[in-house]
Coordinates of C-alpha atoms in Angstrom, one line a residue:
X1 CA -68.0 1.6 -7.7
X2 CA -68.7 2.0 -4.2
X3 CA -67.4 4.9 -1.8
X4 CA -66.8 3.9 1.5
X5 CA -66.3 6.9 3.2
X6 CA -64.6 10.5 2.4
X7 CA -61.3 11.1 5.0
X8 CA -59.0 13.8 6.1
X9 CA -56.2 11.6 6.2
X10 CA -52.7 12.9 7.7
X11 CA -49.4 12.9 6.9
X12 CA -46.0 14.4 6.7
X13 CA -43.0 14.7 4.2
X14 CA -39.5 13.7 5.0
X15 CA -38.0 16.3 7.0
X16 CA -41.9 18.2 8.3
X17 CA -42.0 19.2 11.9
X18 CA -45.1 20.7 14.0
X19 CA -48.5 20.0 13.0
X20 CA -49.2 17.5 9.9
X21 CA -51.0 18.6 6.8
X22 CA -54.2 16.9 5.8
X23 CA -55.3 15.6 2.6
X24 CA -59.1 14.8 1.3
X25 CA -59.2 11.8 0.3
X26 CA -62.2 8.7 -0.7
X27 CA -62.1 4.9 0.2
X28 CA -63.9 2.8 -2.3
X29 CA -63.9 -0.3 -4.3
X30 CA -65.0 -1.1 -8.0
X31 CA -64.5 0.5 -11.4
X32 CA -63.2 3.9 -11.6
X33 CA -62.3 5.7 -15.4
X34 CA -58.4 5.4 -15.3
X35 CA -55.7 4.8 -17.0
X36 CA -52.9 2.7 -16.7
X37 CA -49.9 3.5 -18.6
X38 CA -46.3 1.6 -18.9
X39 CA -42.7 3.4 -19.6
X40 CA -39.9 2.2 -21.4
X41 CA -38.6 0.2 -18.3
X42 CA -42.1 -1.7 -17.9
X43 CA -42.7 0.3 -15.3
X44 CA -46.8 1.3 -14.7
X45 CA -48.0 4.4 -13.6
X46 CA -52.2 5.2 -13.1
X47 CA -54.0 8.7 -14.2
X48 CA -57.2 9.4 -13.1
X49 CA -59.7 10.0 -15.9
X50 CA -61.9 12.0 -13.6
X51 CA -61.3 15.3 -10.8
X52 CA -62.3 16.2 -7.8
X53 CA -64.5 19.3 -6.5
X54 CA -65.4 20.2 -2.9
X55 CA -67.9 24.0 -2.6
X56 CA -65.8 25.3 -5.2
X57 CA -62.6 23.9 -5.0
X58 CA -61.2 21.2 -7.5
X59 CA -58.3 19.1 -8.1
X60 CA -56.9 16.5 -9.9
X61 CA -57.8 13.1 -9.0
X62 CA -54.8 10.6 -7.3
X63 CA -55.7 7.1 -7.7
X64 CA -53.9 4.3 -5.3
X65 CA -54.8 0.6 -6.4
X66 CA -53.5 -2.2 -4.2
X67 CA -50.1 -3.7 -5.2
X68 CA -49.8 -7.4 -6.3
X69 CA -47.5 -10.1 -7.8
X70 CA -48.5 -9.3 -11.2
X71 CA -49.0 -6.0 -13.1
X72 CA -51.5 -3.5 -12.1
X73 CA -53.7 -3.8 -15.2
X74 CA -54.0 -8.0 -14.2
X75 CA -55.0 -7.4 -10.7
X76 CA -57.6 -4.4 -11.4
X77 CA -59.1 -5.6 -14.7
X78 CA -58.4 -9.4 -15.4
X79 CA -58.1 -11.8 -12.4
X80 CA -61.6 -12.9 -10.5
X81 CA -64.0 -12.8 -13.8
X82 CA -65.5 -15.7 -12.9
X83 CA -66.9 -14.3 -9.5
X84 CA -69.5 -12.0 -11.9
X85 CA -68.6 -9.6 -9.6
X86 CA -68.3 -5.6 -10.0
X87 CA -65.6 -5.4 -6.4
X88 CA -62.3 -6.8 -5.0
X89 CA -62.6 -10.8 -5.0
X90 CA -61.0 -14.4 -4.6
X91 CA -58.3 -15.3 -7.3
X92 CA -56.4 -11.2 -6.3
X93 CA -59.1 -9.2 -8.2
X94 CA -57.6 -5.9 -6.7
X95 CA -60.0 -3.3 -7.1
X96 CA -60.4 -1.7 -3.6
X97 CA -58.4 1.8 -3.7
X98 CA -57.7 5.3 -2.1
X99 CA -58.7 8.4 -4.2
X100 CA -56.6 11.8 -3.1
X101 CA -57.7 14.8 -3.8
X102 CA -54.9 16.8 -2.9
X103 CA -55.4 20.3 -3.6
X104 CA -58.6 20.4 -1.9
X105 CA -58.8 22.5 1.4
X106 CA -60.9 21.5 4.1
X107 CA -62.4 24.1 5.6
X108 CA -63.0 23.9 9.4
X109 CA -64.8 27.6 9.9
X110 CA -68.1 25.2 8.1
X111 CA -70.5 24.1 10.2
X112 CA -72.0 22.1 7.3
X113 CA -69.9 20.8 4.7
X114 CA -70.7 20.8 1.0
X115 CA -70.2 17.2 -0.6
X116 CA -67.1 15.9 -2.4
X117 CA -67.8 15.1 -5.7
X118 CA -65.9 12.8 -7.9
X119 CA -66.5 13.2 -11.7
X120 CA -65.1 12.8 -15.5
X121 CA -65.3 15.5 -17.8
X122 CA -67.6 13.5 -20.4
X123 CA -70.0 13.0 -17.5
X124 CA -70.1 9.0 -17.8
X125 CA -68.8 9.1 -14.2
X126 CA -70.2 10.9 -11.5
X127 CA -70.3 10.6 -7.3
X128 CA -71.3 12.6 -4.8
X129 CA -70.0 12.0 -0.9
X130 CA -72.1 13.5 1.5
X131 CA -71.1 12.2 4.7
X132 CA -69.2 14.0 7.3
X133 CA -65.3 13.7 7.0
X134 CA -64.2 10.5 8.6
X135 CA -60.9 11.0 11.2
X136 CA -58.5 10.3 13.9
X137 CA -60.7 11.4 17.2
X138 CA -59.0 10.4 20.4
X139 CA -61.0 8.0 22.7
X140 CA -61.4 9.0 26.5
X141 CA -61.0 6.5 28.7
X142 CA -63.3 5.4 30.7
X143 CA -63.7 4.0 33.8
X144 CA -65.5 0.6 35.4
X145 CA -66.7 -0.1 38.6
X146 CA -65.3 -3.1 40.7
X147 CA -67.9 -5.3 42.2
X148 CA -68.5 -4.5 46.3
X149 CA -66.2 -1.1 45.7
X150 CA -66.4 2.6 45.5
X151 CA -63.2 2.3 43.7
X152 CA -63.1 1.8 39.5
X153 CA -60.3 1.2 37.6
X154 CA -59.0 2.4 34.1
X155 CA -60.2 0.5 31.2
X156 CA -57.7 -1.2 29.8
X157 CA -56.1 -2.3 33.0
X158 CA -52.8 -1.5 32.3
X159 CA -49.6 -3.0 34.6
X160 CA -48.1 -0.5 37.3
X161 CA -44.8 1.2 36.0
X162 CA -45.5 1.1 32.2
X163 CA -45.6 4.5 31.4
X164 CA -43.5 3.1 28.0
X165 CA -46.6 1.2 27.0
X166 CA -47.4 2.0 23.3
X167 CA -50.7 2.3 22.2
X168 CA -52.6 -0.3 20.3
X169 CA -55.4 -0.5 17.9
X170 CA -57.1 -3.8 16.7
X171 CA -59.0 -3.6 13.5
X172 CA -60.7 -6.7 13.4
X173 CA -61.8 -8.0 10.4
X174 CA -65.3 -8.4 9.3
X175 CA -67.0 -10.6 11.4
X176 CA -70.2 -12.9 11.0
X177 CA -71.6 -15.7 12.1
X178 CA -70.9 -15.4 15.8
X179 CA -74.0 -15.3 17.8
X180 CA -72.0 -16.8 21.3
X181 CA -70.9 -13.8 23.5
X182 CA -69.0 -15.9 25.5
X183 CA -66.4 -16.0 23.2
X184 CA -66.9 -11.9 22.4
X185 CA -66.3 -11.2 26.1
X186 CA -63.2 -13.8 26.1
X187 CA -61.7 -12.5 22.8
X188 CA -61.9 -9.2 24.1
X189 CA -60.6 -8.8 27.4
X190 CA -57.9 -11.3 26.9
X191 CA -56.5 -9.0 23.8
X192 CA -56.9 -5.8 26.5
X193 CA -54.6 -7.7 28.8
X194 CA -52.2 -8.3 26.6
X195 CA -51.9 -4.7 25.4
X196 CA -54.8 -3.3 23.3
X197 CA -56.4 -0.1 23.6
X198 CA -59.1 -0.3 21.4
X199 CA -60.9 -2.1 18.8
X200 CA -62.8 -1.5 15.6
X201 CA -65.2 -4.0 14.7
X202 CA -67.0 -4.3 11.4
X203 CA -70.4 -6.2 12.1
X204 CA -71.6 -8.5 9.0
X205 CA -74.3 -10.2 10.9
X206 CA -73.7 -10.1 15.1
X207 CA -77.0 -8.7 15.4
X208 CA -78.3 -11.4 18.1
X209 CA -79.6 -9.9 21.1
X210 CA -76.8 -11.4 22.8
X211 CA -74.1 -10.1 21.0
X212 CA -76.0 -6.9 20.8
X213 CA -75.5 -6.3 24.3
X214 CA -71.9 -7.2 25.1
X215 CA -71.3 -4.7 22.0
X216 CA -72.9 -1.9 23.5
X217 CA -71.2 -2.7 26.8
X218 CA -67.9 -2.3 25.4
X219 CA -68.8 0.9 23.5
X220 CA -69.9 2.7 26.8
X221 CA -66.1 2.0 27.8
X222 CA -65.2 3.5 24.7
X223 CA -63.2 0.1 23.5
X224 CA -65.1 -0.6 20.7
X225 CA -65.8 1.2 17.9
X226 CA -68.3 -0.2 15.9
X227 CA -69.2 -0.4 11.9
X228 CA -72.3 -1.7 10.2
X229 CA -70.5 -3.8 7.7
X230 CA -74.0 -5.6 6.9
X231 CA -75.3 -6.2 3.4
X232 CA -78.1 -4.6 3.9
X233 CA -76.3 -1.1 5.2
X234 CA -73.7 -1.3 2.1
X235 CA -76.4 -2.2 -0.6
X236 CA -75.2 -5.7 -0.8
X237 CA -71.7 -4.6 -1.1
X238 CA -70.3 -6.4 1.9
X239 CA -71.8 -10.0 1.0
X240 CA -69.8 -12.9 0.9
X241 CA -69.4 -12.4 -3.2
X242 CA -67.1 -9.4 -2.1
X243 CA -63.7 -11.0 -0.8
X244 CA -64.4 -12.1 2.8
X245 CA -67.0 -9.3 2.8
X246 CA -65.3 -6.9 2.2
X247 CA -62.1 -7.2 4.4
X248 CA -59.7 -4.8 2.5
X249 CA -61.6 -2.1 2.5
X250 CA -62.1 -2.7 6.2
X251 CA -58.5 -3.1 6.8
X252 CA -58.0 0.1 5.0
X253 CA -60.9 2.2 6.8
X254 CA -59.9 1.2 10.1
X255 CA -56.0 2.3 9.1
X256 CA -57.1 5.7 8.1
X257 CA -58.9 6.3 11.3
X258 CA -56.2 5.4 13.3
X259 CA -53.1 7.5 12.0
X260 CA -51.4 9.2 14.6
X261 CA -53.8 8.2 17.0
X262 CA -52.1 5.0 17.9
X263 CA -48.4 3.7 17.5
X264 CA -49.6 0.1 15.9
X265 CA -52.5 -1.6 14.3
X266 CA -53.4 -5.1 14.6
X267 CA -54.6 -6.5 11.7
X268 CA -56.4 -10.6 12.4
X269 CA -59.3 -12.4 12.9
X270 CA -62.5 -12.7 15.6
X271 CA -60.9 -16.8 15.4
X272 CA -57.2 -15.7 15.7
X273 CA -55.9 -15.0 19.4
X274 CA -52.8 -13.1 20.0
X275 CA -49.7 -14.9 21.6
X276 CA -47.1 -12.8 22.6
X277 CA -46.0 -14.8 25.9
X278 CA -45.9 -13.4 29.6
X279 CA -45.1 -9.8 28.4
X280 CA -48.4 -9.9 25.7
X281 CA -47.9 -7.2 23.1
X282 CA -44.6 -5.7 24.2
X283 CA -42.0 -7.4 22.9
X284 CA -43.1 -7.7 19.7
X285 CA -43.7 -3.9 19.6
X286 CA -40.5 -3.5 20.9
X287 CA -39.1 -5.5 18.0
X288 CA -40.7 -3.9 15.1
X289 CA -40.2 -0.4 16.4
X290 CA -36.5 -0.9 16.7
X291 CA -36.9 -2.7 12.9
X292 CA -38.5 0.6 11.9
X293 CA -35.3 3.1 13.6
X294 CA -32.6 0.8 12.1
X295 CA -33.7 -0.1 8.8
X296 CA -37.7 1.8 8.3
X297 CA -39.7 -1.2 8.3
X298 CA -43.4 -0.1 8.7
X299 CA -44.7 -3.3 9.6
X300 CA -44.2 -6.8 11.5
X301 CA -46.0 -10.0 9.9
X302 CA -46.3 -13.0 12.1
X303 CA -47.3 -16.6 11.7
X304 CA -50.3 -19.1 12.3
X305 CA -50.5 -21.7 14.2
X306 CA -53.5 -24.1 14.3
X307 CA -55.4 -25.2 17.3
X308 CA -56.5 -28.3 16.0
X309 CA -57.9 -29.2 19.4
X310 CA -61.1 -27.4 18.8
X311 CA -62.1 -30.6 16.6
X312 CA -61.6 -32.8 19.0
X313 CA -65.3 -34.5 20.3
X314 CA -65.2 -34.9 23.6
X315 CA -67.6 -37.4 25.8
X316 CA -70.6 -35.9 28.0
X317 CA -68.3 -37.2 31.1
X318 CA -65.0 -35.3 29.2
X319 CA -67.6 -32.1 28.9
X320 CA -68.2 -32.2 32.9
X321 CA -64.4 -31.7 33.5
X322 CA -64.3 -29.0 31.1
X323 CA -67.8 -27.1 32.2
X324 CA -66.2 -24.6 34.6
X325 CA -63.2 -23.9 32.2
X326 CA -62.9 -20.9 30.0
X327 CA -63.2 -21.3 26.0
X328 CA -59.6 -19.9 25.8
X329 CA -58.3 -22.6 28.6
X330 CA -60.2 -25.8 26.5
X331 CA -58.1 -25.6 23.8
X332 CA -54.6 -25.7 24.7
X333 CA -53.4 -28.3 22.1
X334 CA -52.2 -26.8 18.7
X335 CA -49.7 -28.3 15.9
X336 CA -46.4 -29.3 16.7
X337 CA -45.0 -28.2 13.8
X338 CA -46.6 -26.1 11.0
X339 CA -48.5 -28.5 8.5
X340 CA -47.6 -28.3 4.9
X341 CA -49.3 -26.9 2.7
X342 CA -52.2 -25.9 5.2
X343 CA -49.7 -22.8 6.4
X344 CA -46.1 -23.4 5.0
X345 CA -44.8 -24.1 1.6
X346 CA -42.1 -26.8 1.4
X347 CA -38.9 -25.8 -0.3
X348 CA -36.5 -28.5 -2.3
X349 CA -37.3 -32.5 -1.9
X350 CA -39.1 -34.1 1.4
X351 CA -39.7 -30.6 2.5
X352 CA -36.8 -30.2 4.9
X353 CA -36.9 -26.7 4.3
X354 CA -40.3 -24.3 4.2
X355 CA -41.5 -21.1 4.2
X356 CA -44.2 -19.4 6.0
X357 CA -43.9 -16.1 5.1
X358 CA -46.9 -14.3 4.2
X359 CA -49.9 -16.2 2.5
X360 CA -47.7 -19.3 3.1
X361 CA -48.0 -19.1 6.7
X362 CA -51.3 -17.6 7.1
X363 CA -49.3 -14.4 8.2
X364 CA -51.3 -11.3 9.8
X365 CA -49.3 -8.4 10.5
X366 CA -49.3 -5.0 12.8
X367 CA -48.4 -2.1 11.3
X368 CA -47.0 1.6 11.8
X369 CA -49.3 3.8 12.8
X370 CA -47.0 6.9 14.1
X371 CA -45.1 7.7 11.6
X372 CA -47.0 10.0 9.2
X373 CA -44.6 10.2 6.8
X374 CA -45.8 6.9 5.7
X375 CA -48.0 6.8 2.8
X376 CA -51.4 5.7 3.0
X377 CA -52.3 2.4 0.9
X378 CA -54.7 -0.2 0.6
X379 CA -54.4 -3.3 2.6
X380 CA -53.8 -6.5 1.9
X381 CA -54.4 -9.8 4.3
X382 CA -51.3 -11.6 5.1
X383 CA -48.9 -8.6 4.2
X384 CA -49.0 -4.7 3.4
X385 CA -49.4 -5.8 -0.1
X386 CA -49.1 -8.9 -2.6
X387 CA -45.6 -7.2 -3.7
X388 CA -43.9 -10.0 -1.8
X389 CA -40.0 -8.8 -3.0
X390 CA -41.6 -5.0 -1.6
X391 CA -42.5 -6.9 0.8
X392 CA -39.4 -8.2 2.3
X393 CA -37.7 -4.7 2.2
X394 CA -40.5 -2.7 4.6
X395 CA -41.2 -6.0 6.7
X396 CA -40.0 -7.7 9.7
X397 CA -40.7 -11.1 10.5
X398 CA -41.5 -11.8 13.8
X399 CA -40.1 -15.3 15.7
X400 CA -43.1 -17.7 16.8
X401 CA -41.5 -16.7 20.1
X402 CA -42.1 -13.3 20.4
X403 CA -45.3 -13.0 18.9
X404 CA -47.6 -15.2 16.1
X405 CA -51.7 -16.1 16.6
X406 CA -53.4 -19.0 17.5
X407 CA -55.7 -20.1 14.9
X408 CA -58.9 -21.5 16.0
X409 CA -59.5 -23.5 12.9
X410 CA -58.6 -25.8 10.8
X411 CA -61.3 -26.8 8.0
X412 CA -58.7 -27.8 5.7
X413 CA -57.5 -30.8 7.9
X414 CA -61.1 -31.7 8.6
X415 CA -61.9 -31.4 5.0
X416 CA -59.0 -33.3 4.0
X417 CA -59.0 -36.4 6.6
X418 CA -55.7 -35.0 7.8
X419 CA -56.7 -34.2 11.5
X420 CA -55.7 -37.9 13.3
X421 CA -52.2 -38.0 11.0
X422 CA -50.8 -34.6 13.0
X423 CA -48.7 -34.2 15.8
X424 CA -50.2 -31.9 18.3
X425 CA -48.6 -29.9 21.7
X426 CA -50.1 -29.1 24.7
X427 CA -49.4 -25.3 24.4
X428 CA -51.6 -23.1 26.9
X429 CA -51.8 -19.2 26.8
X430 CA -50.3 -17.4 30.1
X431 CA -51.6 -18.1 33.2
X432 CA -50.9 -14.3 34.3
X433 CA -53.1 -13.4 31.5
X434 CA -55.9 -16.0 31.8
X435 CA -56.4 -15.4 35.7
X436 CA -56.7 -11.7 34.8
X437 CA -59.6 -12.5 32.1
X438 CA -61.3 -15.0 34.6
X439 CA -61.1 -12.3 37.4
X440 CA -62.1 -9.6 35.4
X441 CA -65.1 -11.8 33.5
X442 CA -66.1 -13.1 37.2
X443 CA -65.1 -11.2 40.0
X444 CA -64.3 -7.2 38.7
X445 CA -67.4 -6.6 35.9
X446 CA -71.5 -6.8 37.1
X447 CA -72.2 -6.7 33.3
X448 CA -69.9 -9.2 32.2
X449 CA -70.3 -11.6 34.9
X450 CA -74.1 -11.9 33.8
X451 CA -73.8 -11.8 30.5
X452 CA -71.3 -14.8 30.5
X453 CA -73.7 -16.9 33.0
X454 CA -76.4 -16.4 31.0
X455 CA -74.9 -17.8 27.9
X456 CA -73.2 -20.7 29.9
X457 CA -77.3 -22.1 30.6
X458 CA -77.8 -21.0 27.3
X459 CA -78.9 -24.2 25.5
X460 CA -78.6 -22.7 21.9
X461 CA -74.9 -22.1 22.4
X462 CA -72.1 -24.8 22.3
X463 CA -69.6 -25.8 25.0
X464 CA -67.2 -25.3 22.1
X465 CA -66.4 -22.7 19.7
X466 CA -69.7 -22.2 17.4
X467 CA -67.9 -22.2 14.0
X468 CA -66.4 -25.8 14.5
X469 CA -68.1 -29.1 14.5
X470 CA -66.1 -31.6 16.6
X471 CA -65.7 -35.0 14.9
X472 CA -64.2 -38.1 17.1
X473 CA -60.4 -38.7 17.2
X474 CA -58.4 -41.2 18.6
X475 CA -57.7 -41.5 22.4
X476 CA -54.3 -39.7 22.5
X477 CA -56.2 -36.0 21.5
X478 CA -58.6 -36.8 24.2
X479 CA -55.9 -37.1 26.7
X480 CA -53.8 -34.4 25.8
X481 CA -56.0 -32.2 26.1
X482 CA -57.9 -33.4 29.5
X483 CA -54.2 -33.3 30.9

């Protein structure tokens, strides 16, 4: 087992006003001692075989696994054997959970905090967490200076009038194996213009000079928050053994940090853009907050879309028209219709009908950060949790009109020799919102400017996205997306 980190994570009951109470509680992943126990009705509930003690306080032990499709016991103890693996993995080994200690007290007149200490009374179990208590702290925003001005500007630039705007966090997932900071700068100021406060990014690997320095650009302008997430800093937790290194736990961590700090969390990504149309974010905030008044969804899942365009190899005189062109204006070709079973499931005979909710459709979702009285639970990728029939009572889905992501990817069509039998549409992201990256990367930021140049001669670094090897494809790609 493996503690994360140790949190004073808020909340409220039904009914609280004023300040929220607090509760102590652990984020880990592995074996714990516990016990799962079924009723008459098949249903399961989990005892903790173990307590909690803080100076000298105790409590009893709350244990919240991760829901699936199948019975806790499956998920925690059966599924992903094969992986050899001690942590959460492929095949929905769920084994990344919340601990609550909830009769602890935190004590704020300490100026140095004894550890929290998880143990079992026949001493086979024992932790100790001495880190400092992990919580909501409110960024200040910062300022940056306009090139050839006195004047600076608020960071994110935010549109005159929108007082309303709700406040956005994006935990991205893990990332690795990016070592471009072109597409770093683009990926993060185009998601700022569309609505996003901040970001928390969980490092695997970005430790390139390069990427280094964009990273610690952003986190002077207190958008970034960043997370070691490499092997080496979790004791080889977060390798690739670990599901996607790691990515629930992440999910969860960056969740707990954010309550009440933010109205939504955007859970995708570092290769999945936002789309949300001329208004970015809003709408589909909008939406999902009017879902939660009317019927207490807590969260808004939302499609995939490939950009299968990134495969397509162009010629060096194709590569001349595209040289002054951002990476997020290159590829404006994705599907024209989602491509079974890559992200939809077909339903009855011929497919005429499909689903793409959740895992079907590659899903991500934003969730409800506000609302306190919402329980706090480990996360799952394409939904809350694997409970799809949960599921479908505390989620919207969102239209592919107000809001999905643009995947830039599509190894199973390369993989499969499916890319030259799809049907692709030229479908480009705003221009408001692609002006405002290219004036902002070019004309408004010093730093970025010459950071971005510099990668541009950069012979180590692709024209293209780094993570995709462009194979040849029949003339009609090529034209599309030269068009």
């Amino acid at each position: 087992f493996i503690a994360i980190d140790r949190y004073l994570i808020q909340y409220k009951t039904n009914g609280q006003r004023g300040k929220p109470k607090e509760v102590i509680g652990v984020l880990g992943d592995g074996l714990v001692p516990l016990t799962i126990e079924k009723n008459d009705k098949g249903e399961e509930s989990i005892r903790a075989n173990f307590s909690c003690s803080y100076g000298n306080q105790h409590s009893p032990a709350t244990i919240i696994l991760m829901k699936g499709n199948k019975s806790y016991h499956e998920h925690y103890y059966e599924r992903g054997e094969k992986y050899k693996s001690p942590f959460s993995t492929n095949g929905d080994r769920f084994r990344t959970l919340l601990i609550l200690c909830e009769e602890l007290r935190y004590d704020r007149s300490l100026s140095r905090h004894p550890p929290l200490i998880l143990s079992s009374d026949d001493g086979t179990f024992h932790l100790r967490i001495g880190s400092s208590f992990a919580r909501p702290v409110a960024q200040t925003r910062k300022f940056r200076q306009l090139i050839g001005s006195s004047v600076s500007v608020p960071v994110p630039v935010e549109k005159p009038g929108n007082d309303n705007k709700k406040k956005v966090v994006h935990c991205l997932n893990p990332v690795y194996g990016l070592k471009d900071p072109k597409w770093l700068i683009e990926y993060l100021e185009y998601h700022i213009a569309i609505g996003v406060d901040h970001f928390h990014i969980y490092n695997v690997d970005m430790h390139s000079p390069d990427v280094q320095s964009v990273l610690e650009r952003y986190r002077k302008w207190n958008l970034i928050t960043r997370h070691d997430w490499s092997a080496k800093a979790s004791s080889q937790y977060t390798t690739r053994i670990t599901y996607e290194h790691a990515k629930w736990a992440a999910q969860t961590d960056c969740a707990l940090r954010s309550r009440g700090l933010y109205d939504y969390a955007l859970f995708s990504d570092i290769d999945e853009v936002a789309m949300g149309g001329n208004e970015g974010l809003a709408p589909a905030l909008e939406m999902c907050e009017q879902a939660h008044t009317d019927r207490g969804v807590i969260g808004c899942s939302f499609n995939s879309n490939t950009v299968s365009s990134v495969f397509t190899k162009l010629t060096d005189e194709e590569e001349m028209k595209m040289k002054d062109k951002l990476l997020l204006e290159r590829y404006s070709n994705v599907e024209a219709k989602p491509f079974c079973p890559s992200n939809c499931k077909c339903l009855g005979r011929n497919c005429k009908e499909m689903t793409r909710k959740y895992h079907y459709g590659r899903q991500k979702y934003m969730l409800n950060m506000n609302d306190l009285r919402i329980p706090p639970i480990p996360l799952w990728t394409h939904a809350i949790a694997r409970d799809y029939h949960e599921m479908d009572r505390i989620m919207e889905q969102l239209p592919d009109d107000v809001f999905h992501i643009r995947h830039y990817q599509g190894h199973w069509l390369k993989n499969n020799n499916l890319l030259d039998t799809m049907e692709e549409k030229n479908a480009p992201l705003p221009k408001e919102f692609i002006d405002l990256l290219r004036e902002t990367i070019f004309e408004n930021s010093t730093p970025l400017r010459g950071r971005y140049a510099k990668a541009q001669e950069d012979s180590r670094f692709s024209s293209g996205v780094e993570w995709v090897t462009p194979v040849e494809r029949p003339a009609k790609y090529h034209d599309m997306l030269l068009a």
